[in-house]
Coordinates of C-alpha atoms in Angstrom, one line a residue:
Chain A
A1 CA 30.3 142.0 74.0
Q2 CA 27.8 139.4 73.0
K3 CA 26.4 139.7 69.5
I4 CA 24.0 138.0 67.1
T5 CA 24.5 138.2 63.3
Q6 CA 21.9 137.4 60.7
T7 CA 23.4 137.9 57.3
Q8 CA 20.3 137.3 55.2
P9 CA 18.1 140.3 55.0
G10 CA 15.6 138.4 52.9
M11 CA 14.9 134.9 51.8
F12 CA 12.5 133.4 49.3
V13 CA 11.2 129.8 49.4
Q14 CA 8.7 127.8 47.4
E15 CA 5.7 126.4 49.4
K16 CA 6.4 122.9 50.7
E17 CA 10.2 123.2 50.4
A18 CA 12.7 123.5 53.3
V19 CA 14.5 126.7 54.1
T20 CA 17.5 127.5 56.4
L21 CA 17.9 130.8 58.1
D22 CA 21.4 131.6 59.2
C23 CA 22.5 132.9 62.6
T24 CA 25.9 133.2 64.1
Y25 CA 26.7 134.4 67.6
D26 CA 29.6 135.7 69.6
T27 CA 30.0 135.2 73.4
S28 CA 32.6 134.4 75.9
D29 CA 30.2 132.7 78.3
Q30 CA 30.2 128.9 78.7
S31 CA 26.5 128.7 79.4
Y32 CA 24.1 130.5 77.2
G33 CA 20.8 130.0 75.4
L34 CA 19.8 130.6 71.8
F35 CA 16.3 131.3 70.6
W36 CA 14.4 131.9 67.4
Y37 CA 11.3 134.1 67.3
K38 CA 8.9 134.7 64.4
Q39 CA 7.4 138.2 64.0
P40 CA 4.4 138.4 61.5
S41 CA 3.4 141.8 60.2
S42 CA 1.0 142.2 63.3
G43 CA 4.1 142.7 65.4
E44 CA 3.9 140.0 68.0
M45 CA 7.1 138.1 68.6
I46 CA 6.3 134.4 68.7
F47 CA 8.7 132.0 70.4
L48 CA 9.6 129.1 68.1
I49 CA 12.5 127.1 69.5
Y50 CA 15.3 127.1 72.2
Q51 CA 18.7 125.5 72.3
G52 CA 20.9 125.5 75.4
S53 CA 24.6 125.6 75.0
Y54 CA 25.0 122.3 76.9
D55 CA 22.3 120.5 75.0
E56 CA 23.9 117.7 72.9
Q57 CA 21.0 117.2 70.6
N58 CA 19.7 119.7 68.2
A59 CA 16.3 121.2 69.3
T60 CA 13.2 120.4 67.3
E61 CA 9.7 121.7 67.5
G62 CA 7.3 120.3 64.8
R63 CA 8.5 121.7 61.5
Y64 CA 11.2 123.8 63.1
S65 CA 14.7 122.5 64.0
L66 CA 17.8 124.3 65.1
N67 CA 21.1 123.3 63.6
F68 CA 23.4 124.0 66.5
Q69 CA 27.2 124.0 65.6
K70 CA 28.9 125.1 68.8
A71 CA 32.4 125.2 67.4
R72 CA 31.3 127.4 64.6
K73 CA 29.1 129.4 66.9
S74 CA 26.1 129.0 64.6
A75 CA 22.5 128.3 65.3
N76 CA 20.6 128.1 62.1
L77 CA 16.9 127.6 61.9
V78 CA 15.5 125.0 59.5
I79 CA 11.9 125.2 58.5
S80 CA 10.7 122.1 56.7
A81 CA 7.7 121.9 54.4
S82 CA 7.2 125.7 54.2
Q83 CA 3.7 127.1 54.4
L84 CA 2.3 130.4 53.2
G85 CA 1.7 131.3 56.8
D86 CA 5.5 131.1 57.5
S87 CA 6.0 134.4 55.7
A88 CA 7.3 136.8 58.4
M89 CA 10.4 138.2 60.0
Y90 CA 12.5 135.7 61.9
F91 CA 14.8 136.8 64.7
C92 CA 17.6 134.9 66.3
A93 CA 18.3 135.8 69.9
M94 CA 20.8 134.9 72.6
R95 CA 20.2 135.0 76.4
E96 CA 22.9 137.1 78.0
A97 CA 23.4 136.4 81.7
L98 CA 23.4 139.5 83.9
S99 CA 24.3 140.0 87.5
G100 CA 22.0 138.6 90.2
G101 CA 20.8 135.7 88.0
Y102 CA 18.9 138.0 85.7
N103 CA 19.1 138.0 81.9
K104 CA 18.2 139.8 78.8
L105 CA 17.8 138.8 75.2
I106 CA 20.1 140.1 72.5
F107 CA 18.5 140.0 69.0
G108 CA 19.9 139.9 65.5
A109 CA 18.7 142.2 62.8
G110 CA 16.3 139.6 61.5
T111 CA 15.6 137.8 58.2
R112 CA 12.4 138.4 56.2
L113 CA 11.1 135.1 54.8
A114 CA 8.7 135.1 51.9
V115 CA 7.0 131.8 51.0
H116 CA 5.7 131.6 47.4
P117 CA 2.9 129.4 46.3
Chain B
D1 CA -4.7 130.4 79.0
A2 CA -4.3 134.1 78.1
G3 CA -1.0 135.1 76.7
V4 CA 0.8 138.3 77.3
T5 CA -1.5 141.3 76.7
Q6 CA -0.5 144.9 76.1
S7 CA -2.4 148.2 75.8
P8 CA -3.0 150.3 74.0
T9 CA -2.3 148.8 70.5
H10 CA -1.4 152.1 69.0
L11 CA -0.6 155.5 70.4
I12 CA 0.2 158.9 68.8
K13 CA 1.9 161.6 70.9
T14 CA 3.7 164.8 70.3
R15 CA 7.3 165.7 71.3
G16 CA 7.6 166.6 75.0
Q17 CA 4.6 164.6 76.1
Q18 CA 4.6 161.7 78.4
V19 CA 3.2 158.2 77.7
T20 CA 2.3 155.1 79.8
L21 CA 2.2 151.6 78.3
R22 CA 0.7 148.6 80.1
C23 CA 1.4 144.9 80.1
S24 CA -0.2 141.9 81.7
P25 CA 2.0 138.8 81.8
K26 CA 1.0 135.2 81.0
S27 CA -0.8 133.4 83.8
G28 CA 1.8 132.2 86.3
H29 CA 4.6 134.4 85.1
D30 CA 6.2 136.8 87.6
T31 CA 8.9 138.5 85.5
V32 CA 8.3 141.2 83.0
S33 CA 10.9 142.6 80.5
W34 CA 10.4 145.5 78.1
Y35 CA 12.0 146.0 74.7
Q36 CA 12.0 148.8 72.1
Q37 CA 12.0 147.8 68.5
A38 CA 12.7 150.6 66.0
L39 CA 11.6 150.1 62.4
G40 CA 13.7 147.6 60.6
Q41 CA 15.7 146.6 63.6
G42 CA 15.7 143.8 66.3
P43 CA 14.3 144.6 69.7
Q44 CA 16.6 146.3 72.3
F45 CA 16.3 145.5 76.0
I46 CA 15.0 148.4 78.1
F47 CA 14.6 146.8 81.6
Q48 CA 13.4 143.8 83.6
Y49 CA 11.1 143.7 86.6
Y50 CA 10.9 141.0 89.2
E51 CA 9.3 141.2 92.6
E52 CA 8.1 144.7 91.9
E53 CA 11.6 146.0 91.4
E54 CA 13.7 147.0 88.4
R55 CA 16.4 144.3 88.4
Q56 CA 18.4 145.1 85.2
R57 CA 18.5 147.9 82.8
G58 CA 19.7 148.4 79.2
N59 CA 21.3 151.4 77.7
F60 CA 18.2 153.7 77.9
P61 CA 18.0 157.2 79.6
D62 CA 16.2 157.9 82.8
R63 CA 13.3 159.2 80.8
F64 CA 12.3 155.6 80.5
S65 CA 10.9 154.3 83.8
G66 CA 8.7 151.5 84.9
H67 CA 6.7 149.8 87.6
Q68 CA 5.6 146.3 88.5
F69 CA 2.4 145.7 90.5
P70 CA 1.7 143.0 93.1
N71 CA -0.3 141.1 90.4
Y72 CA 2.9 141.1 88.2
S73 CA 1.5 143.4 85.6
S74 CA 3.8 146.2 84.6
E75 CA 3.9 149.8 83.1
L76 CA 6.5 151.5 81.0
N77 CA 6.6 155.3 81.3
V78 CA 8.4 157.5 78.9
N79 CA 8.8 161.2 79.7
A80 CA 9.7 164.2 77.4
L81 CA 9.1 162.2 74.3
L82 CA 11.5 162.6 71.4
L83 CA 10.9 161.8 67.7
G84 CA 13.4 158.9 68.1
D85 CA 11.1 157.2 70.7
S86 CA 8.8 156.2 67.9
A87 CA 8.9 152.4 67.9
L88 CA 7.1 149.2 68.7
Y89 CA 7.3 148.6 72.4
L90 CA 7.3 144.9 73.3
C91 CA 6.6 143.4 76.7
A92 CA 7.8 139.9 77.5
S93 CA 7.0 137.7 80.5
S94 CA 8.7 134.6 81.9
L95 CA 8.2 132.1 84.7
G96 CA 11.3 133.5 86.4
P97 CA 14.1 135.9 85.5
G98 CA 16.1 133.2 83.7
D99 CA 13.3 131.5 81.8
T100 CA 12.1 131.7 78.2
Q101 CA 10.4 135.0 77.5
Y102 CA 7.0 135.1 75.8
F103 CA 6.1 138.4 74.1
G104 CA 2.9 140.4 73.8
P105 CA 1.6 141.9 70.6
G106 CA 3.3 145.2 71.3
T107 CA 2.3 148.9 71.4
R108 CA 3.2 151.0 68.4
L109 CA 4.1 154.5 69.5
T110 CA 4.3 157.3 67.1
V111 CA 5.8 160.6 68.2
L112 CA 5.1 163.6 66.0

């Protein structure tokens, strides 16, 4: 069965510093997608970044980058120059292919990030 | 461009009652998925709607049902509510069944 593991329940970082949030995954599929979402206290799940299993380059979106190590089955999120507004829950997710070309997202337990001034 | 919208924002029900949650997808999106997020956990997939039909379903009982309308909006219905149904219900839409899912703000359901 496919699984996402986030081993850091909480992380602290000083404003303007970089932080890495860990994510490992387990799948037997050759083609899959990995996502990171941010969930502020308001509850909305905000899409941050996507990495396809066949993408050779690590994905980047502004201050977010995804450190994809396929052999180790890890997809860590790196946030550079942290801002106070980055304080939130962060979820790693994997797209699981279902029959008929449909799919669902499988989420990890999340990491709560606190950015300190 | 409006994002995914959900209503209501909050809802309080008692055990045994029935509830309907609503979702409007992003403009141009035709696929809607529903997730349940219990407190302190990651979201769990309930089901996915495409072309007005339920296409895939997670490990949820038949008390959970849904509908998708011709304008791609969707409803989630839960019958015979249990205390354990208390959660944040998230709706996500995508351009197609295999595309990136964008989430709405959620509906927080409390069952007393």
